[in-house]
mmCIF file of C-alpha atoms in Angstrom:
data_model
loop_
_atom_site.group_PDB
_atom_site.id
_atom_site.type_symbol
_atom_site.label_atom_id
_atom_site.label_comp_id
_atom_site.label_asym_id
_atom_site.label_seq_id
_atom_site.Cartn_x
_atom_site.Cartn_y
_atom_site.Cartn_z
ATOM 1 C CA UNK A 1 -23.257 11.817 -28.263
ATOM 2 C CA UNK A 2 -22.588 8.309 -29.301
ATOM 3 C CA UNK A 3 -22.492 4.812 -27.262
ATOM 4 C CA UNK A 4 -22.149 2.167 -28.277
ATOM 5 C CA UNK A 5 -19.985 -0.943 -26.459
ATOM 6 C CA UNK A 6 -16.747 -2.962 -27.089
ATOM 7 C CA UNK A 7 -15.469 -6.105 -26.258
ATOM 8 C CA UNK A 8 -11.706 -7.079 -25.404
ATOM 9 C CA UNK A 9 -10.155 -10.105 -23.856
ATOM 10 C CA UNK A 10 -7.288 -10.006 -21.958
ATOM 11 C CA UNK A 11 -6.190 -12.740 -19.416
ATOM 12 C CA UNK A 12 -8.844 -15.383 -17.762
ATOM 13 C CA UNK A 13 -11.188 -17.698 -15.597
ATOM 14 C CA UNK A 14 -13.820 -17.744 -12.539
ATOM 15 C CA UNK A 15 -17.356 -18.269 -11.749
ATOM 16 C CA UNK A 16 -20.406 -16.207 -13.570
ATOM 17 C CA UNK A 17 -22.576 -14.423 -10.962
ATOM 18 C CA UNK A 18 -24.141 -11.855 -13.404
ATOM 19 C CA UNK A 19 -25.847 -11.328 -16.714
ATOM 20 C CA UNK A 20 -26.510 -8.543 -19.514
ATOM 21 C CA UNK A 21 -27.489 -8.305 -23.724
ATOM 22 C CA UNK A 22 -25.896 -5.315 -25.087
ATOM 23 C CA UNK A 23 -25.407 -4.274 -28.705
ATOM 24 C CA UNK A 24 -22.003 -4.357 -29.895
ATOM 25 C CA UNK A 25 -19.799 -2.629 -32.789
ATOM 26 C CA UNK A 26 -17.720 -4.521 -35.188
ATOM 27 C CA UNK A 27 -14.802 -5.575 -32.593
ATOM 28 C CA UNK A 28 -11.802 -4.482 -35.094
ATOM 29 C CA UNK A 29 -12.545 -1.190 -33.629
ATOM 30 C CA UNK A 30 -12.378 -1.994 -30.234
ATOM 31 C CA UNK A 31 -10.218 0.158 -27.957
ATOM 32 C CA UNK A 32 -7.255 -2.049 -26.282
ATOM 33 C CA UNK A 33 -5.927 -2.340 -23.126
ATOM 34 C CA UNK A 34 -1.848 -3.205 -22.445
ATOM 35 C CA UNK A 35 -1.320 -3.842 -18.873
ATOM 36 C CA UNK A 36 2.025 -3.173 -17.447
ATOM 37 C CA UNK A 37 3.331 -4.432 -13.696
ATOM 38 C CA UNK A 38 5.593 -1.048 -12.592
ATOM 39 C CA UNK A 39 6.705 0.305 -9.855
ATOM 40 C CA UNK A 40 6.337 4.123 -11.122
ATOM 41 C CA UNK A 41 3.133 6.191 -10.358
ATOM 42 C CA UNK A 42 2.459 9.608 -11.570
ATOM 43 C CA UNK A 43 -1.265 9.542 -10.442
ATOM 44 C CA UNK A 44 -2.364 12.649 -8.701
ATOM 45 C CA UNK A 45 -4.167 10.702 -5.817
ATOM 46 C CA UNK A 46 -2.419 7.191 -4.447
ATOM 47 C CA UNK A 47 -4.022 6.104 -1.723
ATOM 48 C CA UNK A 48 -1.783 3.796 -0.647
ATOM 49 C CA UNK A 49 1.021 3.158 2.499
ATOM 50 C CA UNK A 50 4.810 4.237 1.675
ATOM 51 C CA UNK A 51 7.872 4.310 3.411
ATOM 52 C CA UNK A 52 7.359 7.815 2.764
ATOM 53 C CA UNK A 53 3.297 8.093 4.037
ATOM 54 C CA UNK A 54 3.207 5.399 6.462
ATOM 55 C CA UNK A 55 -0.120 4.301 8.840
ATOM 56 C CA UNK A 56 -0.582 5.604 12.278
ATOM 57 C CA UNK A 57 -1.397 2.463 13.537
ATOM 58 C CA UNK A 58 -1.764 -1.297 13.451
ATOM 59 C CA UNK A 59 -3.354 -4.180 15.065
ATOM 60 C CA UNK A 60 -0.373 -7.063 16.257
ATOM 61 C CA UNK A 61 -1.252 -10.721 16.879
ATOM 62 C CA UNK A 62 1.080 -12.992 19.011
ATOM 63 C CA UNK A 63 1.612 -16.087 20.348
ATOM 64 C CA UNK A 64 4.491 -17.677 22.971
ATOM 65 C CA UNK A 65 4.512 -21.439 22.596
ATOM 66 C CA UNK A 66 1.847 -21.308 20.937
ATOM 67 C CA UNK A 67 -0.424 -19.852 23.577
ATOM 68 C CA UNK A 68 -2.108 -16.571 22.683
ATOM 69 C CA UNK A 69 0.010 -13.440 23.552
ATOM 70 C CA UNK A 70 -1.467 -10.640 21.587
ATOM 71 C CA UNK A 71 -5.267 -10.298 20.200
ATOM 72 C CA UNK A 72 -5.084 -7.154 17.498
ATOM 73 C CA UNK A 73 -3.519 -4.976 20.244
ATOM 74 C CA UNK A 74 -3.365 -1.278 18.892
ATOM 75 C CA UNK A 75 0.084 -0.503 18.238
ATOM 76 C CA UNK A 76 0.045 3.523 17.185
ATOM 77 C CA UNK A 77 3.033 5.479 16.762
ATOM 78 C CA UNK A 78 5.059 6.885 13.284
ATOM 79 C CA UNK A 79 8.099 6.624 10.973
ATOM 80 C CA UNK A 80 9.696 3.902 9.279
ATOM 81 C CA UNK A 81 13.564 2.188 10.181
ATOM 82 C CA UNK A 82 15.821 4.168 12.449
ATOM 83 C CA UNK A 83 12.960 7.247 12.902
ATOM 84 C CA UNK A 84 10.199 4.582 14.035
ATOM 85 C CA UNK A 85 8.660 5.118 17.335
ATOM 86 C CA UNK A 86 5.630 2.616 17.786
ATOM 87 C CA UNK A 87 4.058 1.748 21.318
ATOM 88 C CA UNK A 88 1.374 -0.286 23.045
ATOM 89 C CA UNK A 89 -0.162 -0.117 26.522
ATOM 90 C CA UNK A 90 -0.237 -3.910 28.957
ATOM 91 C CA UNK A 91 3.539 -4.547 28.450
ATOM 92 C CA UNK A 92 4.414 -8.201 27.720
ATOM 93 C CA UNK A 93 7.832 -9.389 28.225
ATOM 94 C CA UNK A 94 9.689 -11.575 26.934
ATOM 95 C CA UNK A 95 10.549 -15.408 28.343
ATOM 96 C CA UNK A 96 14.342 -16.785 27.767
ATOM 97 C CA UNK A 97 14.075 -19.811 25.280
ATOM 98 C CA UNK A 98 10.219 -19.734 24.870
ATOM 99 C CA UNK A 99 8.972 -19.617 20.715
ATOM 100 C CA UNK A 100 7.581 -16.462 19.736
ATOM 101 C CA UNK A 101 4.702 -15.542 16.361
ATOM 102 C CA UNK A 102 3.878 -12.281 16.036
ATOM 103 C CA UNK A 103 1.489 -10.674 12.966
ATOM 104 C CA UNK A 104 0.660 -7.078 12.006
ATOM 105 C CA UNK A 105 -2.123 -5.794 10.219
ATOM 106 C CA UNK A 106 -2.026 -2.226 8.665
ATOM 107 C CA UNK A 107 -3.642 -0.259 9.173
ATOM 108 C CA UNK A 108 -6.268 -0.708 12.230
ATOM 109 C CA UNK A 109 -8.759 1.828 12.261
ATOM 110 C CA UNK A 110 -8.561 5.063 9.662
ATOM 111 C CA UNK A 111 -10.571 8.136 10.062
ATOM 112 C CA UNK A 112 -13.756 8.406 8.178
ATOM 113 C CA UNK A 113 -15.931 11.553 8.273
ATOM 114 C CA UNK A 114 -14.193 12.766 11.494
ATOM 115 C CA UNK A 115 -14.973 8.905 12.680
ATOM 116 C CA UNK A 116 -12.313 6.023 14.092
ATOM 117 C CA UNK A 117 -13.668 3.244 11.858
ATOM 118 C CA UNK A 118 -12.408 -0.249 11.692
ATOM 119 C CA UNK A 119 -10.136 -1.359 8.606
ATOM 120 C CA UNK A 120 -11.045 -4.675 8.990
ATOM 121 C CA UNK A 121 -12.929 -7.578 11.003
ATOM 122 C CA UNK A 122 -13.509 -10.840 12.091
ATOM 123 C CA UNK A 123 -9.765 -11.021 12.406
ATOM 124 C CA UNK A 124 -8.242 -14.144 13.965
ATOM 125 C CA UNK A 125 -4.672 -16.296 14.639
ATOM 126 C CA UNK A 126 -4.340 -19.109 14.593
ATOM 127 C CA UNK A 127 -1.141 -21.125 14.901
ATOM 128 C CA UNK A 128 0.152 -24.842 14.330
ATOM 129 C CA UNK A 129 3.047 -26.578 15.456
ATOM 130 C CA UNK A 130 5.011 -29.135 13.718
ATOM 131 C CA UNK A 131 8.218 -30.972 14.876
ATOM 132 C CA UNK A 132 11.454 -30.737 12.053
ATOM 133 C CA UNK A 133 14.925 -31.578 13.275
ATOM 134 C CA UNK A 134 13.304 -32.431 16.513
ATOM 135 C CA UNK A 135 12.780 -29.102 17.530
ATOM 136 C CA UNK A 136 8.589 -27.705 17.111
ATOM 137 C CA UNK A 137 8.601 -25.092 14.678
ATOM 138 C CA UNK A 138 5.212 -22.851 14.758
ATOM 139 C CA UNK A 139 3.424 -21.383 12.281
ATOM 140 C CA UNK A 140 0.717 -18.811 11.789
ATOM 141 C CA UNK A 141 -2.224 -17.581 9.712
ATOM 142 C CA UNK A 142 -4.318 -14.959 9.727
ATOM 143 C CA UNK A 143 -7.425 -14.456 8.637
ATOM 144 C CA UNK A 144 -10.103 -11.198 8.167
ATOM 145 C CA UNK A 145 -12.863 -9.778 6.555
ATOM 146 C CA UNK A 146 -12.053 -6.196 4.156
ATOM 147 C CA UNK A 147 -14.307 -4.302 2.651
ATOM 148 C CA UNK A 148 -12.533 -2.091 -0.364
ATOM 149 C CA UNK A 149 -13.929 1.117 -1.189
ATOM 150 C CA UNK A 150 -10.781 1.940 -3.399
ATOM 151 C CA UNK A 151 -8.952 3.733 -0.825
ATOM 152 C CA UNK A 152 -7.777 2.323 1.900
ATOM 153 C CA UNK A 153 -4.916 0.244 1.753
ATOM 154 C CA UNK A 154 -4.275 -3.022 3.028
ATOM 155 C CA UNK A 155 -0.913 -4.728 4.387
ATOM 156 C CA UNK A 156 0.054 -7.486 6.210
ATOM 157 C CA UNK A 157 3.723 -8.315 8.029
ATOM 158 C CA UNK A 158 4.785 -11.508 9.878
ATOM 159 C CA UNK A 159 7.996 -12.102 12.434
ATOM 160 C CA UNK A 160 8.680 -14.865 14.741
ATOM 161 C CA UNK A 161 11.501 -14.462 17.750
ATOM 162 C CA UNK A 162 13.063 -16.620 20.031
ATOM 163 C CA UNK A 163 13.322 -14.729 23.709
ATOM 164 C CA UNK A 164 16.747 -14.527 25.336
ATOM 165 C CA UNK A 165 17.664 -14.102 29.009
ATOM 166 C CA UNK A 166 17.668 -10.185 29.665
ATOM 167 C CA UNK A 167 21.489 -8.207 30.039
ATOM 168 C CA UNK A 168 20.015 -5.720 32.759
ATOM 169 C CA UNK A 169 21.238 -3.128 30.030
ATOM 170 C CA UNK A 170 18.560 -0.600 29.249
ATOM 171 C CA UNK A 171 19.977 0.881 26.431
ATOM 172 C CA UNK A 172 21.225 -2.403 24.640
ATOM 173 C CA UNK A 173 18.146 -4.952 25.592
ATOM 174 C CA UNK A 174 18.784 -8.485 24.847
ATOM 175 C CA UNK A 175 15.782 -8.848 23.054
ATOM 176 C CA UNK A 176 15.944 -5.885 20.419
ATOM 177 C CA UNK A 177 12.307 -4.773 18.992
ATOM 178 C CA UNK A 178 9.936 -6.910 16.754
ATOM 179 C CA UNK A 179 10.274 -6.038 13.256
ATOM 180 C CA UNK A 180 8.052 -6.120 10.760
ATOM 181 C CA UNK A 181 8.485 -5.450 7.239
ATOM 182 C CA UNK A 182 5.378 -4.773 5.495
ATOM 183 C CA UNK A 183 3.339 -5.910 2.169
ATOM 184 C CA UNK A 184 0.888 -5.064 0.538
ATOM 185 C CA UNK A 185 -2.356 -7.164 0.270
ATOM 186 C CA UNK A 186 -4.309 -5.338 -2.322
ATOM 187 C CA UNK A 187 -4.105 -4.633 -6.055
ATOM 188 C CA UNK A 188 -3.232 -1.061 -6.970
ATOM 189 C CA UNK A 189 -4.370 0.178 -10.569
ATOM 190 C CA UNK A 190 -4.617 3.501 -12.519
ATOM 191 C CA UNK A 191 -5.174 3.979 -16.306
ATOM 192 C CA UNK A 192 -3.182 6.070 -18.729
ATOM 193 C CA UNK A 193 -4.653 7.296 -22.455
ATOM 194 C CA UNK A 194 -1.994 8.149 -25.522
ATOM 195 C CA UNK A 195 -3.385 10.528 -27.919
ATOM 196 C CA UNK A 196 -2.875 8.784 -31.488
ATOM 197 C CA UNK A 197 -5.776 11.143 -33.727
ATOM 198 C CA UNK A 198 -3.137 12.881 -35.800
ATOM 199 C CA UNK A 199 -5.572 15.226 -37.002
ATOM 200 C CA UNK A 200 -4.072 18.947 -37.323
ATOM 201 C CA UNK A 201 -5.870 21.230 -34.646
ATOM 202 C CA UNK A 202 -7.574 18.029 -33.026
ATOM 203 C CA UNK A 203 -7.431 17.334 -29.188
ATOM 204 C CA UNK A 204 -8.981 14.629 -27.369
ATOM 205 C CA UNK A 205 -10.089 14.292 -23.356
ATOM 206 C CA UNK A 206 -10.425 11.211 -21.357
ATOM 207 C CA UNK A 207 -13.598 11.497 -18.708
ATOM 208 C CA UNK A 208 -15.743 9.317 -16.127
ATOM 209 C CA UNK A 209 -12.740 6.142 -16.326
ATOM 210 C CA UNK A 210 -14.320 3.482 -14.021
ATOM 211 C CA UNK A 211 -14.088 -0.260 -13.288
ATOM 212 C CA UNK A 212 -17.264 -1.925 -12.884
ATOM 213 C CA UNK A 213 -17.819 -5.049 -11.320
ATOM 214 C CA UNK A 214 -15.056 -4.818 -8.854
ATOM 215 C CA UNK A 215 -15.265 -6.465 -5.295
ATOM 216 C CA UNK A 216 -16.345 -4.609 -2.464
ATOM 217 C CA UNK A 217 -15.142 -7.058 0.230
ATOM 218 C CA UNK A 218 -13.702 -10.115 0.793
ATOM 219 C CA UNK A 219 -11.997 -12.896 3.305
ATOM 220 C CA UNK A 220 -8.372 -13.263 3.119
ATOM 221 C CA UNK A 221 -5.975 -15.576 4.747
ATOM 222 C CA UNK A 222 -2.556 -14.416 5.171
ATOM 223 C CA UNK A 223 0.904 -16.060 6.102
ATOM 224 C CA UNK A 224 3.979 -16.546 3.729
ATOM 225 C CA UNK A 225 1.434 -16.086 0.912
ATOM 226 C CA UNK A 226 -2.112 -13.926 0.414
ATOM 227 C CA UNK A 227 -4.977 -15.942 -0.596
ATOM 228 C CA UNK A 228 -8.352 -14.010 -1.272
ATOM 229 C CA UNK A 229 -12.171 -15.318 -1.309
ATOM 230 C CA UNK A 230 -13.860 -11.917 -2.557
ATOM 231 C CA UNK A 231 -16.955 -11.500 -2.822
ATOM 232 C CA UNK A 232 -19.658 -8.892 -3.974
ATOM 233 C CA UNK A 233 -18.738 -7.692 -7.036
ATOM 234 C CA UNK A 234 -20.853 -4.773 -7.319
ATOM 235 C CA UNK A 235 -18.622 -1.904 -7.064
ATOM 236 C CA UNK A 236 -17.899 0.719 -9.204
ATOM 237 C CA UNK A 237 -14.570 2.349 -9.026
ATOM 238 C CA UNK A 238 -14.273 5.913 -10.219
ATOM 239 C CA UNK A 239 -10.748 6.920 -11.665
ATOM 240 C CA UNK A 240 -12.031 10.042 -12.802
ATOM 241 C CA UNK A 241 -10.218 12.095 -16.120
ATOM 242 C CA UNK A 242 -7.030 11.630 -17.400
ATOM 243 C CA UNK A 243 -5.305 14.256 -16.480
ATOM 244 C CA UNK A 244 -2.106 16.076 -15.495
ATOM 245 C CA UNK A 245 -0.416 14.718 -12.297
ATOM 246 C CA UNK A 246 2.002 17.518 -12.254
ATOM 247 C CA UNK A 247 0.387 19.076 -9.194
ATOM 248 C CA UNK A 248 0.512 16.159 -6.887
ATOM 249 C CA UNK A 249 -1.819 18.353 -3.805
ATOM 250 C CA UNK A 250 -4.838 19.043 -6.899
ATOM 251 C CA UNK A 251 -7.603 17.676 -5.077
ATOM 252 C CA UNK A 252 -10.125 17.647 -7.641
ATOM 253 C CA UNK A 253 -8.720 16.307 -11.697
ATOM 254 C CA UNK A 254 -8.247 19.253 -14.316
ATOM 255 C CA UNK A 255 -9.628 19.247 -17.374
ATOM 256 C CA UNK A 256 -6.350 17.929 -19.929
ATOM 257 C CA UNK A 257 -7.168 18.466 -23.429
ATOM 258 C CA UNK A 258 -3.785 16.625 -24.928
ATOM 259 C CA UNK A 259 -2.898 16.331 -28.796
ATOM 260 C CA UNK A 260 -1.335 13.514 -30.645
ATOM 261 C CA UNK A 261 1.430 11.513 -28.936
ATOM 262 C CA UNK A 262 0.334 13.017 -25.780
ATOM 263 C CA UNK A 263 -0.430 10.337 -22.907
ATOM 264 C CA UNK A 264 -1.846 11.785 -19.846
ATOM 265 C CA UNK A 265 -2.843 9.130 -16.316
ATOM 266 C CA UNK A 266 -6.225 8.694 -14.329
ATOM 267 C CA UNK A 267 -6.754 11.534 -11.758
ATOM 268 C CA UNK A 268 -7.119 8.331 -9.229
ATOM 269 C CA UNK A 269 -4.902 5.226 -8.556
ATOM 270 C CA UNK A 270 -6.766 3.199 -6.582
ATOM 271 C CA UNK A 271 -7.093 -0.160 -4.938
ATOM 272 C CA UNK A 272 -8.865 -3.492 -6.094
ATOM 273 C CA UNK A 273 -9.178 -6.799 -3.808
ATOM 274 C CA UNK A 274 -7.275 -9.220 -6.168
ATOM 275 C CA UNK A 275 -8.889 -11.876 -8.306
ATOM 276 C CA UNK A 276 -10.284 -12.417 -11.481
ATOM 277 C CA UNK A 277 -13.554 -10.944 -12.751
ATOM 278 C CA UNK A 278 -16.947 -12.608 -12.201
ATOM 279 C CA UNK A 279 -19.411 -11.390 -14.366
ATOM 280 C CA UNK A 280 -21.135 -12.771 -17.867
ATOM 281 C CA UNK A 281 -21.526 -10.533 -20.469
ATOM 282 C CA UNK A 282 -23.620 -11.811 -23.987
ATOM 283 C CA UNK A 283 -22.691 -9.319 -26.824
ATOM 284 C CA UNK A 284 -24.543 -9.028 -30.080
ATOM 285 C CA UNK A 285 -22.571 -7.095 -32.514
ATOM 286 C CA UNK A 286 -24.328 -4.195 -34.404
ATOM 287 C CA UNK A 287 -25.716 -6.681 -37.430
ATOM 288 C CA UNK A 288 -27.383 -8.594 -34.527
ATOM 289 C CA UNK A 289 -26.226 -11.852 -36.527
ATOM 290 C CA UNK A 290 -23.746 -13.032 -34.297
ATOM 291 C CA UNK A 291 -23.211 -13.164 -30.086
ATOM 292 C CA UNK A 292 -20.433 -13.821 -28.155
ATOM 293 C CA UNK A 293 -20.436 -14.516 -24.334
ATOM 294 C CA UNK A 294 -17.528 -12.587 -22.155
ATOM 295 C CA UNK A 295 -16.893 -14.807 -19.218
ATOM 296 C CA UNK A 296 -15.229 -13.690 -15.770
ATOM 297 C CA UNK A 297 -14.554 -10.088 -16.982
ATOM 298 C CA UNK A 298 -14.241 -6.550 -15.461
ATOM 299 C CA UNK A 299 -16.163 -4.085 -17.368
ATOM 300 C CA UNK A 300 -14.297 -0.686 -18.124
ATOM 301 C CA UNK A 301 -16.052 2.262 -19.535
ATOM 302 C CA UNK A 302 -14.852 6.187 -20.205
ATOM 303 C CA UNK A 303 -15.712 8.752 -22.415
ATOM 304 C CA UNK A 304 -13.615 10.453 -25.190
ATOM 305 C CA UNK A 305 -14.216 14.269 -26.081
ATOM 306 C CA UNK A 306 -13.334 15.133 -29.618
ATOM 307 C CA UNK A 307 -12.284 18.991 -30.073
ATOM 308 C CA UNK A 308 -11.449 20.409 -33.469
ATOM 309 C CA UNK A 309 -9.317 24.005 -32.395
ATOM 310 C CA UNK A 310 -10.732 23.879 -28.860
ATOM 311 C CA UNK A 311 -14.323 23.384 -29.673
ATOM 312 C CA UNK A 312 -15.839 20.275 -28.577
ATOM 313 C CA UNK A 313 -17.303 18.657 -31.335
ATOM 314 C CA UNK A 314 -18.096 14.769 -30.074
ATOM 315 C CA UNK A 315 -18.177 12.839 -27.171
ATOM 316 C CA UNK A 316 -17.830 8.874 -27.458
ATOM 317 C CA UNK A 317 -18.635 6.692 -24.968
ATOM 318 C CA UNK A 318 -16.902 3.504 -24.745
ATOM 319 C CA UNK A 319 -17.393 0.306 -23.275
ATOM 320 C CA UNK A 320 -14.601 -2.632 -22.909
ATOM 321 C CA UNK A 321 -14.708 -6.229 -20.986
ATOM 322 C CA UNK A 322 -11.806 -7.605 -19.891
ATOM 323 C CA UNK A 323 -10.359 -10.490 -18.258
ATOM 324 C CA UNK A 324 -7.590 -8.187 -16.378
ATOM 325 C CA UNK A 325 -6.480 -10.274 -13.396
ATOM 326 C CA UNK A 326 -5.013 -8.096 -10.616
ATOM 327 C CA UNK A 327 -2.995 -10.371 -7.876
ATOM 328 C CA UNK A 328 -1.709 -9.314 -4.560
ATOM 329 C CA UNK A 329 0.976 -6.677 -3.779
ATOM 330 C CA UNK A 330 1.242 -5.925 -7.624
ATOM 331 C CA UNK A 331 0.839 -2.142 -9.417
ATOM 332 C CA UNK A 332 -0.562 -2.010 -12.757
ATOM 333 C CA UNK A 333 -1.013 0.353 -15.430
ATOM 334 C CA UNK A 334 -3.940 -0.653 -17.763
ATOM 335 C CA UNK A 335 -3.144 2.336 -21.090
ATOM 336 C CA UNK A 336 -4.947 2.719 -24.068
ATOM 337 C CA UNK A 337 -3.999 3.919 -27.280
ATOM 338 C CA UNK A 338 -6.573 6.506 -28.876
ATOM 339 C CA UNK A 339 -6.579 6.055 -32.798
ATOM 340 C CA UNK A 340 -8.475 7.831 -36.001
ATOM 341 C CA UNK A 341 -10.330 4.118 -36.216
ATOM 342 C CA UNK A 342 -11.578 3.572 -32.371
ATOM 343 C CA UNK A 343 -11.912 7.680 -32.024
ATOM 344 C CA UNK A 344 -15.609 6.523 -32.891
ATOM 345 C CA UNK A 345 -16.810 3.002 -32.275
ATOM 346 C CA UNK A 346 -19.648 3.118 -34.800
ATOM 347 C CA UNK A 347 -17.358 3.788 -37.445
ATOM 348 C CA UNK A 348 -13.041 4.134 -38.390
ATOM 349 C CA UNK A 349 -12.905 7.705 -39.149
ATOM 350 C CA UNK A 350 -11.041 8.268 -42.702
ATOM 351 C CA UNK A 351 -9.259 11.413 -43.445
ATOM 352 C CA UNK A 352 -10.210 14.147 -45.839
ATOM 353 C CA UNK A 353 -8.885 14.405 -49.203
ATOM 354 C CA UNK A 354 -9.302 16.729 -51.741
ATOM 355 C CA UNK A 355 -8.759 16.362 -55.901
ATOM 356 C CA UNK A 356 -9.468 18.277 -59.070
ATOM 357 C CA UNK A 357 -12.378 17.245 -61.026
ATOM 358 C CA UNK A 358 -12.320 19.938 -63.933
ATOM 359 C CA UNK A 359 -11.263 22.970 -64.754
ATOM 360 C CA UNK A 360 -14.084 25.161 -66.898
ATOM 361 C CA UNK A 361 -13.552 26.532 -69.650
ATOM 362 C CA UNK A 362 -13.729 30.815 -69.814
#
């Protein structure tokens, strides 16, 4: 088995909070990362809210004239557009001509270990009132605590409503029902691997793909826009192999030995709180002549098995620091591209040749 650690830059900037002196290979070897914003997945888990997988439930804040209306009320119910069938106990009603702010939270509670647990907390609205065209005009914000785990998603939805004098017509209300369209507050990421060793009979697999240094909570403030103040940045997120996402119900990732031009995805896609990296890395590269310091980085390691004709032969474990940035409500793909010179980050494997020195004499 050999370790040894890269380095890679990729986008930038935030505050240092941790330190550590590793040994370093010559960085022309290092393993890459592209990142890529899409809106595919082929990920065997997603752990995230669809039209398709929506919540159960979600908490709604609301205001009339500004005075509070609704306090994270429970809303539970299923389905999304004309199948949607959502409910609430304490009925309000609505007030002809009287301003109306609502905001939605998704979800409320999940089920952990058989357990109604909280999504979020500390969760509060708040809303200001300003006068344009001589009519007040209201405004709200939300703010909450989160803590991420990698798993449960996060999304946020705002609607405001002017109430109108009822029609006595039970089937076609005055007032029609709040909508609320939905987005998403957290990062979503997932890794993919391409197979470039072109070596006849040689097969690589991608194992243990995690994100260190993530954030395991954080305060955000949501309106129009998503503003986060994480903290922590001590979890580790485990992607697991890359693997085959054909079977979308595999629970646990199968091992995928894939040849050349082969590119197989992380067993996991799975959520980050959004913001920049905020660890300090110093890396001395192998000659220990020269250090470089990695500011406001995530650091990404996985291993690479080597098999000559199904035999495993090697396993390399790599190490990369990057400045990935993940923002709000975006999807990224961070892939890799497995070559004969990064196979091994001590050294650029060269291929075998062969020649003809002599030919004896009988």
């Amino acid at each position: 088995m050999k370790k040894v650690i890269f380095a890679l830059a990729a986008v930038v900037a935030l505050a240092a909070c941790s330190q550590e002196d590793v040994i370093v290979a010559d960085k022309g070897a290092a393993i890459g990362f592209d990142t890529f914003v899409e809106n595919s997945t082929r990920s065997v888990y997603d752990p995230s809210y669809t039209n398709a997988k929506p919540f159960a439930n979600f908490g709604v804040f609301g205001t009339v004239e500004g005075a509070e209306l609704f306090n994270n009320k429970t809303v539970t119910g299923t389905g999304v557009g004309e199948n949607a069938s959502w409910t609430y106990t304490g009925t309000q009603y609505w007030i002809a001509g009287a301003k109306y702010n609502f905001a939605a939270v998704a979800p409320q509670t999940v089920m952990v270990n058989d357990v109604k647990t909280d999504v979020y907390t500390n969760a509060s609205y708040a809303v200001t009132s300003s006068v344009v065209d001589d009519e007040k005009v209201y405004t709200g914000t939300t703010t909450l605590s989160f803590a991420n785990n990698g798993k449960i998603d996060l999304l946020y939805a705002e609607a405001t409503a002017e109430g109108k004098a009822g029609s006595g017509d039970a089937e076609n209300p005055a007032n029609g029902k709040v909508g609320f369209n939905f987005r998403h507050v957290l990062s979503k990421v997932k890794f993919s691997f391409e197979n470039a060793y072109n070596a006849t009979n040689a097969t690589i697999r991608v194992e243990n793909v995690k994100i260190h240094d993530a954030y395991a909570s954080g305060v955000a403030t949501l309106d129009a826009n998503t503003d986060w103040a994480p903290a922590s940045n001590n979890l580790i997120l485990d992607f697991g192999k890359a693997t085959d996402a054909a079977d979308t119900d595999a629970k646990e990732a199968v091992d995928v030995a894939f040849a050349c031009g082969k590119t197989y995805e992380s067993h996991n896609e799975l959520l980050m709180i959004p913001g920049q990296g905020a660890s300090t890395y110093t890396v001395t590269n192998a000659d220990n002549t020269t250090t470089t310091e990695y500011k406001n980085v995530y650091k990404v390691t996985f291993d690479v098995v080597l098999l000559v004709s199904g035999q495993e032969i090697d396993k390399y474990e790599h190490t990369i620091y990057t400045t990935f940035a993940p923002e709000a409500g975006m999807r990224y793909n961070l892939k890799a591209v497995i070559k004969p010179e990064n196979i091994d980050p001590e050294h650029s494997q060269e291929p075998i040749l062969f020649t003809v020195n002599e030919i004896k004499d009988w």
